Coordinates of C-alpha atoms in Angstrom, one line a residue:
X28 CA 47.6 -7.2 58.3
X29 CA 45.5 -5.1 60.1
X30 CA 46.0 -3.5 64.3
X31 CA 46.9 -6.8 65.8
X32 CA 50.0 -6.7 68.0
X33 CA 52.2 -9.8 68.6
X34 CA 55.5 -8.7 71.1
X35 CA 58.4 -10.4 70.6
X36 CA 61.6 -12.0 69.5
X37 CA 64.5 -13.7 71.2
X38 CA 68.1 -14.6 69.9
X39 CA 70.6 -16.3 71.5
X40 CA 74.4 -17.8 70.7
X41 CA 76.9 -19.8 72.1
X42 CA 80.5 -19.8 71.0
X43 CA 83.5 -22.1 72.0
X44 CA 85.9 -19.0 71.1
X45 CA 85.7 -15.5 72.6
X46 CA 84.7 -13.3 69.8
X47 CA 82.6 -10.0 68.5
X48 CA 79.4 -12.3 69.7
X49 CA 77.2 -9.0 69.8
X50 CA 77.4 -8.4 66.2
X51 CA 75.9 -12.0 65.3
X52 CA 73.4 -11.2 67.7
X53 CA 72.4 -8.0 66.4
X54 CA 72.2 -9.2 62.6
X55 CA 69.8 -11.7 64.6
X56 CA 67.8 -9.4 65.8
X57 CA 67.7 -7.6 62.3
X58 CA 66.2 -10.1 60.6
X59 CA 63.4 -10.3 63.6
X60 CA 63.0 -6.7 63.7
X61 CA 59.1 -6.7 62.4
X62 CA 58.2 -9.5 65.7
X63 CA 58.7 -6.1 67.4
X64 CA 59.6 -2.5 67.0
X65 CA 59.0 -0.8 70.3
X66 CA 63.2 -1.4 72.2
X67 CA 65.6 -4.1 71.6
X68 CA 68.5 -4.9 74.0
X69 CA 72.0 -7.4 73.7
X70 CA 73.5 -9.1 76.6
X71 CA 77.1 -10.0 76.3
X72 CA 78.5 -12.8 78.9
X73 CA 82.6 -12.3 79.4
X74 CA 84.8 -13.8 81.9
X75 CA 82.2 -13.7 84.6
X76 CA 80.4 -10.9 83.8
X77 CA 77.7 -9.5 81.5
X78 CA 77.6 -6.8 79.9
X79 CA 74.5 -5.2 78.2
X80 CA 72.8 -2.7 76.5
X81 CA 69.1 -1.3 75.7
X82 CA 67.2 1.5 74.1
X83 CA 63.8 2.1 73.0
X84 CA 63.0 1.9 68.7
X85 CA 64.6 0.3 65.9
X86 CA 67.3 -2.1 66.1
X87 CA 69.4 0.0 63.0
X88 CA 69.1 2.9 65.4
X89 CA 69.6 1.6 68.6
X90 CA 72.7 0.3 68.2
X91 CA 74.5 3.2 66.2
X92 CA 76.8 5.5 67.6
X93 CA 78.9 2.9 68.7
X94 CA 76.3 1.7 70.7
X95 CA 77.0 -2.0 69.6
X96 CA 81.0 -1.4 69.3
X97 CA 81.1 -0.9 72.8
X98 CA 79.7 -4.3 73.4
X99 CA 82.5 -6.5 74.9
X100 CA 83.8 -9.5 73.0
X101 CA 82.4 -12.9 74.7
X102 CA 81.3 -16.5 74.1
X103 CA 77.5 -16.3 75.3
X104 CA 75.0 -13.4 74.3
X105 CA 70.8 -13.0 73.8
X106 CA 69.3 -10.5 72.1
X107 CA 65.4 -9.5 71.8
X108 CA 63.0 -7.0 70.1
X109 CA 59.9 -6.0 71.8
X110 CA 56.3 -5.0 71.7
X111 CA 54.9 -5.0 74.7
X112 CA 51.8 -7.1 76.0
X113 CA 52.4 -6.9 79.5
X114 CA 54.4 -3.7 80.8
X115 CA 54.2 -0.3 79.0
X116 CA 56.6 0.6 76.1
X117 CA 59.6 2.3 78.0
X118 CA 63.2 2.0 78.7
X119 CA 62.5 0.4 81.9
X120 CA 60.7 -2.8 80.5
X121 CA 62.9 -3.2 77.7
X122 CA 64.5 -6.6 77.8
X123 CA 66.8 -8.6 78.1
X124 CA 66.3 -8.8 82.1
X125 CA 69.7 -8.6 83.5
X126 CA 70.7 -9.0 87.3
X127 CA 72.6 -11.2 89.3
X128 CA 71.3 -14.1 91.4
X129 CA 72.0 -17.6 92.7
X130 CA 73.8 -18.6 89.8
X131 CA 75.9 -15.3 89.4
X132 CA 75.1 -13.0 86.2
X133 CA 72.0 -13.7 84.7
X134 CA 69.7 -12.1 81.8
X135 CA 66.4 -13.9 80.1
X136 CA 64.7 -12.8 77.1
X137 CA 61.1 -13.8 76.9
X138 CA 58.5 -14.1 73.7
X139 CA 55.2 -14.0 74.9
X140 CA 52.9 -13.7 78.1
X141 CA 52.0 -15.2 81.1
X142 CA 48.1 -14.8 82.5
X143 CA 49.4 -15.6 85.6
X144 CA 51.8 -12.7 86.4
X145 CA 50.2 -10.9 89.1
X146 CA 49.7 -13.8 90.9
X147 CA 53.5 -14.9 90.6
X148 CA 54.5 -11.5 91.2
X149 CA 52.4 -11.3 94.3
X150 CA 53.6 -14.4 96.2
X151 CA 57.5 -13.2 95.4
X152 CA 57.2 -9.9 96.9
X153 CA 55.8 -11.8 100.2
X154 CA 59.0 -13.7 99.7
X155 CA 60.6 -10.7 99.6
X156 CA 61.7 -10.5 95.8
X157 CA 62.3 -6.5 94.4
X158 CA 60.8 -5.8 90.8
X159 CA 62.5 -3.3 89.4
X160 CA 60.4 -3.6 85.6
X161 CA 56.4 -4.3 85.1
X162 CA 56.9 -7.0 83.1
X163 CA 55.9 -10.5 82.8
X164 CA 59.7 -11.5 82.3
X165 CA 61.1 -9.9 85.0
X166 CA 58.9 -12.2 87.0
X167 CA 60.1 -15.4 84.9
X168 CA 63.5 -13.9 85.9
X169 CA 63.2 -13.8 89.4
X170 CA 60.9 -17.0 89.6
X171 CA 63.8 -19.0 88.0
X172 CA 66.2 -17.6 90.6
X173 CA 64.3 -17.7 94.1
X174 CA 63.8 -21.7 92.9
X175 CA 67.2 -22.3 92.0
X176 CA 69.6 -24.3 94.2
X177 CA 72.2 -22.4 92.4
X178 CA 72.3 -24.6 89.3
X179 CA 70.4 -22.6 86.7
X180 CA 68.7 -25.5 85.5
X181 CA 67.0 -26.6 88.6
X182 CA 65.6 -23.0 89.0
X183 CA 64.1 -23.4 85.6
X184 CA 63.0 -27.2 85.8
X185 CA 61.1 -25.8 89.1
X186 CA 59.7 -22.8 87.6
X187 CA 58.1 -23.8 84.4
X188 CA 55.5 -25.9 85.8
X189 CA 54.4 -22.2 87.8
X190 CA 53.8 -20.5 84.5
X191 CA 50.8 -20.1 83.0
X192 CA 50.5 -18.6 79.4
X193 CA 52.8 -18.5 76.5
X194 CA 56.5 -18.7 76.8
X195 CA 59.6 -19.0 74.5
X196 CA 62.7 -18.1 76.8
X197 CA 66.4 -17.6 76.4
X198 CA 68.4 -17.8 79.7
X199 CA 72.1 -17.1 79.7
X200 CA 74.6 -17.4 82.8
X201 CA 78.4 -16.3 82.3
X202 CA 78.6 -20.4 81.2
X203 CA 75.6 -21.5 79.8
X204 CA 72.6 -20.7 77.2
X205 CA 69.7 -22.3 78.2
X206 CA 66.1 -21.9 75.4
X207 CA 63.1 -22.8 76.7
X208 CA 59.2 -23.3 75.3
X209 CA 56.4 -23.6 76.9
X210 CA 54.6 -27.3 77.2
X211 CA 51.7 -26.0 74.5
X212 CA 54.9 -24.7 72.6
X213 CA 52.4 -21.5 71.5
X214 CA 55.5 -19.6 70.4
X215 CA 58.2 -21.1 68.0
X216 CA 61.9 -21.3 69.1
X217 CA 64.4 -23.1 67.1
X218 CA 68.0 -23.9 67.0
X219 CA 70.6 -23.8 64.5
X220 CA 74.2 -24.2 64.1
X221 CA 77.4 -22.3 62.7
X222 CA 80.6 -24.6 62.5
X223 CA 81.0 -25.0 66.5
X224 CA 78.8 -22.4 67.5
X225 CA 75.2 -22.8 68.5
X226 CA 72.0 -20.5 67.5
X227 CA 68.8 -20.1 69.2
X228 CA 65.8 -17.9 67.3
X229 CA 62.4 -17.5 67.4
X230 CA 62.4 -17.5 63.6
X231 CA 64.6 -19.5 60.9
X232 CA 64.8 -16.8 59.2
X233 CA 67.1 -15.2 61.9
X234 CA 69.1 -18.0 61.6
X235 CA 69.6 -17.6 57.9
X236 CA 70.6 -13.9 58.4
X237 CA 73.4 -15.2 60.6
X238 CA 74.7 -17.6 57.9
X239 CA 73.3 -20.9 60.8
X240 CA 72.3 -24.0 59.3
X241 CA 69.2 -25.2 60.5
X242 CA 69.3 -28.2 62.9
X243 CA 65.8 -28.4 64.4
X244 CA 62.7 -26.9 66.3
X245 CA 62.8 -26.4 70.0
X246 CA 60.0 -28.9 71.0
X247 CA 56.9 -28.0 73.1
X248 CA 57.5 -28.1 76.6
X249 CA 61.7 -29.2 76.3
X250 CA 64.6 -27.1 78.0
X251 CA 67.7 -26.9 75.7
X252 CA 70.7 -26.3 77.9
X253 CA 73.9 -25.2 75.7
X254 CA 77.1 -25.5 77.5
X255 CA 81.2 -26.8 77.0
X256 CA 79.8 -30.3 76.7
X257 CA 77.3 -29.7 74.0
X258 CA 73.4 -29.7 73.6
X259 CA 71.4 -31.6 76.3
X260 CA 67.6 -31.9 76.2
X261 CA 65.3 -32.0 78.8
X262 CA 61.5 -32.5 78.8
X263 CA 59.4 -31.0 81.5
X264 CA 56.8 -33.2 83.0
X265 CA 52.8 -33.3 81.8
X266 CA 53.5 -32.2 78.3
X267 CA 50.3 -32.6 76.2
X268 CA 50.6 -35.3 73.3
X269 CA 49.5 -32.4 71.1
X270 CA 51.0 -28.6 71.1
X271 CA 49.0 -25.8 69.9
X272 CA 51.2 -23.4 68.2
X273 CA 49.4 -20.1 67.7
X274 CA 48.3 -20.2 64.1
X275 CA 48.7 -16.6 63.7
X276 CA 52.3 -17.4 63.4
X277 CA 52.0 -18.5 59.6
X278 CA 48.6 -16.3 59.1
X279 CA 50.9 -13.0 59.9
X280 CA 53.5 -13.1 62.4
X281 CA 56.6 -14.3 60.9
X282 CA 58.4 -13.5 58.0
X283 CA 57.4 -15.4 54.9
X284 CA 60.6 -17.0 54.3
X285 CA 60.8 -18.6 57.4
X286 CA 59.9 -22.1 58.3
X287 CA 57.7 -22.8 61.6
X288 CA 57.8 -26.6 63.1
X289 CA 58.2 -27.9 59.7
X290 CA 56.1 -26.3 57.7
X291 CA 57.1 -23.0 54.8
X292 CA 54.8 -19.8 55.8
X293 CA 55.3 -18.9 52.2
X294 CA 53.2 -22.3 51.5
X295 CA 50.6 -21.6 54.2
X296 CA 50.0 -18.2 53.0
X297 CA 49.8 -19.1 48.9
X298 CA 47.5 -21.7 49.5
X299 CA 45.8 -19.6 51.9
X300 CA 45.5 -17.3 48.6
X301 CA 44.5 -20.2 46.4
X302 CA 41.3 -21.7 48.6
X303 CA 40.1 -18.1 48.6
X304 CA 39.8 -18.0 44.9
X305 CA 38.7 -21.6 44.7
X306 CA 36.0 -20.9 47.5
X307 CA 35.1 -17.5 47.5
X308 CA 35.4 -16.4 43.5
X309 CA 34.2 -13.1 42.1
X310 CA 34.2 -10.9 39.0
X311 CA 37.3 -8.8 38.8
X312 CA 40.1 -7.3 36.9
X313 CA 43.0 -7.6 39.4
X314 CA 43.8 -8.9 42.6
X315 CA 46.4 -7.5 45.3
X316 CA 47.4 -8.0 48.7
X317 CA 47.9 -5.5 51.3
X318 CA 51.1 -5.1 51.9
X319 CA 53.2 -7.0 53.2
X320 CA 51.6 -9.5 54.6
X321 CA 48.7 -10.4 52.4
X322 CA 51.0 -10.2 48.5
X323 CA 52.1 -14.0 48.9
X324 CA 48.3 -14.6 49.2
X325 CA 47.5 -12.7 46.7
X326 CA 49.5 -14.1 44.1
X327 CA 48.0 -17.5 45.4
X328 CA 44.5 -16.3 44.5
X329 CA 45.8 -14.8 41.3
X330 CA 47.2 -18.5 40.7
X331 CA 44.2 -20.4 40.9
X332 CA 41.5 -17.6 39.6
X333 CA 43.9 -16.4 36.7
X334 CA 43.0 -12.7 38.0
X335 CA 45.9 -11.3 37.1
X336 CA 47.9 -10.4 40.6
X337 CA 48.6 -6.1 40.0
X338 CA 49.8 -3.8 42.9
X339 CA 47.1 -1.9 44.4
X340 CA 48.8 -0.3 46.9
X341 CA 52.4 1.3 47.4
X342 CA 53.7 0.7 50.9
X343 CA 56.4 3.1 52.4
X344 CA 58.8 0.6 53.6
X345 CA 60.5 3.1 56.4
X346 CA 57.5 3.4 58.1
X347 CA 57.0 0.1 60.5
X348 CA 53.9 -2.5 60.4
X349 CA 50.7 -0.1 61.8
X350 CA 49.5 -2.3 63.9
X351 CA 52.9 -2.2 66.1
X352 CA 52.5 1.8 67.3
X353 CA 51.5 1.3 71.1
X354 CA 48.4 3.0 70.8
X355 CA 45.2 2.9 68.2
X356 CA 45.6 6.9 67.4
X357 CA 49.3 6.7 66.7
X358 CA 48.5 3.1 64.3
X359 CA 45.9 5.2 62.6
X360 CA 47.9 8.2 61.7
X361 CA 50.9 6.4 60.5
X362 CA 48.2 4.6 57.8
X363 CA 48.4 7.3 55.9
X364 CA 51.8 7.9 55.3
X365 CA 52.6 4.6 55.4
X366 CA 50.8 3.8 52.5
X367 CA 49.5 4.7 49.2
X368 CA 46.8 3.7 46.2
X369 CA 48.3 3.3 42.9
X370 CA 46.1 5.2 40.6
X371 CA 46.9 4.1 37.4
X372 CA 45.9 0.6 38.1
X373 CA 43.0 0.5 40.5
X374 CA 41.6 3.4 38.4
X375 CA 38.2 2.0 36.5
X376 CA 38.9 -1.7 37.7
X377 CA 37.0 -4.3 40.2
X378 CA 39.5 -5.2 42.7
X379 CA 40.1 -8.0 45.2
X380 CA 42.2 -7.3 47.9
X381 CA 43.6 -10.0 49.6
X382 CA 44.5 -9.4 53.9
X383 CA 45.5 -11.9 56.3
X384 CA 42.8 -10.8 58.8
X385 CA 40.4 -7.8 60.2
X386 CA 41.0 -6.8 63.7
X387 CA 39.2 -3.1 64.7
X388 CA 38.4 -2.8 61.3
X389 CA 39.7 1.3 60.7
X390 CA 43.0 0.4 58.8
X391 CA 40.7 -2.2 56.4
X392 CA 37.9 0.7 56.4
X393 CA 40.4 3.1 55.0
X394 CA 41.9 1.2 52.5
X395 CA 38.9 0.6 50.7
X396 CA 38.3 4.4 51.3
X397 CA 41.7 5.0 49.7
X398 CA 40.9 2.1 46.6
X399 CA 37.9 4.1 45.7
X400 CA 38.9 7.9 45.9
X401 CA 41.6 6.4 43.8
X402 CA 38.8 5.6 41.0
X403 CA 38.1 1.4 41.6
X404 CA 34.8 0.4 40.9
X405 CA 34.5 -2.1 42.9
X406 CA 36.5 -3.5 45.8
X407 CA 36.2 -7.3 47.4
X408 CA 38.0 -8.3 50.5
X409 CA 39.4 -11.9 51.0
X410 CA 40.7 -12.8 54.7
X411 CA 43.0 -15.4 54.8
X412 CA 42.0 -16.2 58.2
X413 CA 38.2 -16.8 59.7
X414 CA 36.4 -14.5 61.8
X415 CA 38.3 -13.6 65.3
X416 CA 35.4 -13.0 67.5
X417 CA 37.5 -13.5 71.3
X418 CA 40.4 -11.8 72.4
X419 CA 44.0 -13.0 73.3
X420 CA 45.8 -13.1 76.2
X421 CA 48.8 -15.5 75.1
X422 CA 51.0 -13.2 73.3
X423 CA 48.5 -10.7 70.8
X424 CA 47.8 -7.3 72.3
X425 CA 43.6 -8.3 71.7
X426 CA 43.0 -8.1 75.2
X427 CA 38.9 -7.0 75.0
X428 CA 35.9 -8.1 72.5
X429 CA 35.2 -4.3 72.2
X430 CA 38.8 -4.1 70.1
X431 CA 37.1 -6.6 68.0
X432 CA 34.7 -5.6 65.0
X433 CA 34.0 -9.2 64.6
X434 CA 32.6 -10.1 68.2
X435 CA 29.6 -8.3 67.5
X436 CA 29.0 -8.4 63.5
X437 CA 28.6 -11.2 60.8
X438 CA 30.5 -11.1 57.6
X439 CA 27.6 -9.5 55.7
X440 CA 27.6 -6.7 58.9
X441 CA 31.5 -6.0 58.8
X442 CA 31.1 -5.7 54.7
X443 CA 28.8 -3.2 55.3
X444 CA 30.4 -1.6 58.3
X445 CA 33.5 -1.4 55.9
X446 CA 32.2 0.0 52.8
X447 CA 33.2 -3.2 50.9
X448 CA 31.1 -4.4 47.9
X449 CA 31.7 -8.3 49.6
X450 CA 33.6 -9.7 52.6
X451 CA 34.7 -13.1 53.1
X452 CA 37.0 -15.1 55.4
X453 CA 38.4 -18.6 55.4
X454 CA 36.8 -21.0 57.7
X455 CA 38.5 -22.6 60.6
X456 CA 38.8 -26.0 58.7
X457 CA 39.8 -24.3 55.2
X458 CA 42.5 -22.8 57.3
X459 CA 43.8 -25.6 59.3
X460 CA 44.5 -27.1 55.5
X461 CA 46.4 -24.8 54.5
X462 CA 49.1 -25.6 57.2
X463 CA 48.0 -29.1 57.1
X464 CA 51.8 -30.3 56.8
X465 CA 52.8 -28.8 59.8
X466 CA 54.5 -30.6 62.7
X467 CA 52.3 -28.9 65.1
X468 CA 48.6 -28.7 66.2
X469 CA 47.3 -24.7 66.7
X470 CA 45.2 -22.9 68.9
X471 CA 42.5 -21.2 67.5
X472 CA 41.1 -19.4 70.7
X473 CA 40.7 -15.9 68.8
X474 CA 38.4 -18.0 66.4
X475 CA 36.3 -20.1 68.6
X476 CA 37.6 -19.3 72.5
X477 CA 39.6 -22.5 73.0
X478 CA 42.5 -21.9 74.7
X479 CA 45.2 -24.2 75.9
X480 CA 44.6 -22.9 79.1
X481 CA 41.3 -21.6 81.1
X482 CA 41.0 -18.0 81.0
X483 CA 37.8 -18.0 82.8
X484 CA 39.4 -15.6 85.6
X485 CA 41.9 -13.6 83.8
X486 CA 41.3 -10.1 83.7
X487 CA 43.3 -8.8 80.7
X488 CA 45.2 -5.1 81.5
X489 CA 48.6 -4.8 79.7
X490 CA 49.5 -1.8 82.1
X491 CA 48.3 -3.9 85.4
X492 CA 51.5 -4.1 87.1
X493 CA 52.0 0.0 86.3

């Protein structure tokens, strides 16, 4: 995958015993490490208090020193790993948003971004409210609050309909863990189980890393509230009859071995591989993926062409996804010692190189650089994705067509632009199919700039609120 920026991820538990919560949490957190590697945080709820702790990089590093140790036992805790969309990356904005309110001790973590934050933010200061952050969850926190009756639920029943944008929330009070997605249900959330304890991820895969059994996706606009009683389910009001998951989620954004709404990325991603070879064939010797993201493609491809699937590229696996450094000069340095061509077997051949999708264009550009000082005669790229010719503003840090190579070329201008010897992309439809099983619809607005919601007046600024 190349320079696109997706921010977070959210894990929550809820135990019937007092225990070492924290460290379930952080395993959680672990295993969602690459939704976001900018600061993490844990928020422990103990006999009527929280307790909490956040730093800026890795989760690993974070919480060593006895960082995590010094976590109290309790019965409630969230976790979450950030990259920022709204909100620089510092200390200050990292999350989860602790503070005390209406209904006592509070702390939300949040997975993706409102449009409507300054706005929001705006009308609360009038009524008062003090932000302490510049982030778009801070204001879910403090909307939640100023609406609540001092039943947590109300606050969020009343607040959701005011928030506009992507959303999948964890809300924890000293007695209660409360998940929430947004009605368009743009970012996943699910929900698992371990013996009498209950799990809340944005990712499956978290939930296997915690030894949870699956028990089912957090629907589209519904509030899960977790308490003594049990699991209760509430629906907010105006839901659309059909969500639109961002599809980016299986083209890139979660792990591989996770399952989204019903449907294997793994799946998506090989038979994303496989219509590239049936559609778009060439002459070559091998195929490979970049890595990681675009080798379960690539073995697709190598499938269904019988292009024998060879590594093309050795990828430093202590060095974190490029795309994640906050700023393009830092993701373009790290490229180069993050990874590295293989000689010995892209020496001589014609190779296809198989990505999820072009953003910029510089990481792709020198790759192919990299492919031929390393002696390939020939090097064809396969996108398992169509064009993206329109920014994002619900949760990908694409906030302006000039970050975008393909808002003002064509696929035989961005082949050219790259140094490739051919380019070519899935269509929309082609990939639509390949998560045709899914129990979801998708937006595609960074294809064809359909949103679920207008963006006609948004002015996208990550650092507005600085």
């Amino acid at each position: 995958m190349e320079e696109k920026h997706e921010e977070c991820g959210v894990f929550g538990v809820y135990s019937q015993e007092t225990r070492n919560i924290a460290h379930t949490v952080y395993y959680g957190l672990y295993a969602l490490q690459h939704r976001g590697q900018e600061s993490c945080g844990i928020a422990v709820a103990f006999a009527n208090k929280i307790s909490y702790y956040k730093g800026m990089g890795l989760v690993a590093d974070v919480f060593a020193d006895g960082n995590l140790e010094a976590l109290p036992e309790g019965d409630i805790a969230i976790g979450h790993v950030r990259y920022s969309t709204t909100g620089a990356s510092q200390l200050l904005n990292a999350q989860p948003v602790v503070f005390t309110g209406k209904c006592g001790k509070m702390a939300v973590a949040h997975n993706g971004n409102l449009t409507n934050t300054k706005q929001l933010r705006d009308e609360l200061i009038v009524e008062n409210a003090v932000f302490q952050t510049t982030i778009d969850s801070e204001v879910i926190a403090i909307l939640i609050n100023s609406l609540s009756d001092g039943d947590i639920l109300t606050g969020v029943k009343r607040a959701c309909p005011k928030f506009k944008g992507s959303y999948a929330l964890v809300v924890m009070t000293t007695d209660k863990l409360i998940a929430v997605r947004d009605p368009h249900g743009i970012r996943p959330l699910c929900i698992g189980t371990i013996d009498d304890e209950f799990v809340v991820a944005s990712e499956t895969c978290a939930l296997d890393a915690v030894g949870a059994n699956f028990l089912r996706d957090v629907k589209a606009g519904e509030i899960i509230v977790i308490d003594s009683d049990g699991l209760h389910s509430y629906m907010m009001d105006g839901v659309p009859k059909k969500s639109s998951m961002c599809i980016f989620e299986y083209v890139y954004f979660a792990r591989h071995d996770s399952v989204l709404d019903g449907y294997s990325v793994y799946e998506a991603r090989k038979e994303a591989g496989k219509l590239l070879a049936r559609y778009y064939p060439v002459k070559a010797d091998i195929v490979s993926g970049v890595p990681d993201s675009g080798n379960v493609a690539a073995r697709g491809y190598s499938e269904e062409s019988g292009v024998p699937f060879v590594e093309a590229l050795a990828r430093n696996r202590y060095v974190g996804r490029t795309f994640i450094q906050p700023d393009q000069r830092q993701r373009e340095n790290s490229l180069s010692v993050k990874m590295n061509a293989l000689r010995g077997n892209v020496r001589g051949k014609r190779v296809v190189l198989i990505d999820d999708s072009i953003v910029r264009g510089t990481t792709m550009r020198k790759i192919i650089k990299m492919l031929r000082d390393a002696g390939a005669n020939e090097v064809h790229i396969r996108i398992c994705s169509p064009i993206i010719k329109h920014p994002c503003h619900l949760g990908i840090d694409i906030q302006t067509y000039s970050q975008l190579i393909g808002a003002y070329k064509d696929e035989e201008q961005i082949c050219e632009s790259l140094g490739a010897d051919s380019v070519r992309y899935l269509t929309i439809d082609q990939l639509l199919s390949t998560c045709a099983d899914a129990k979801t619809g998708f937006c595609l607005g960074c294809f064809n700039g359909q949103y679920p919601y207008p963006l006609d007046d948004y002015k996208a600024d990550k650092l507005k609120l600085e």
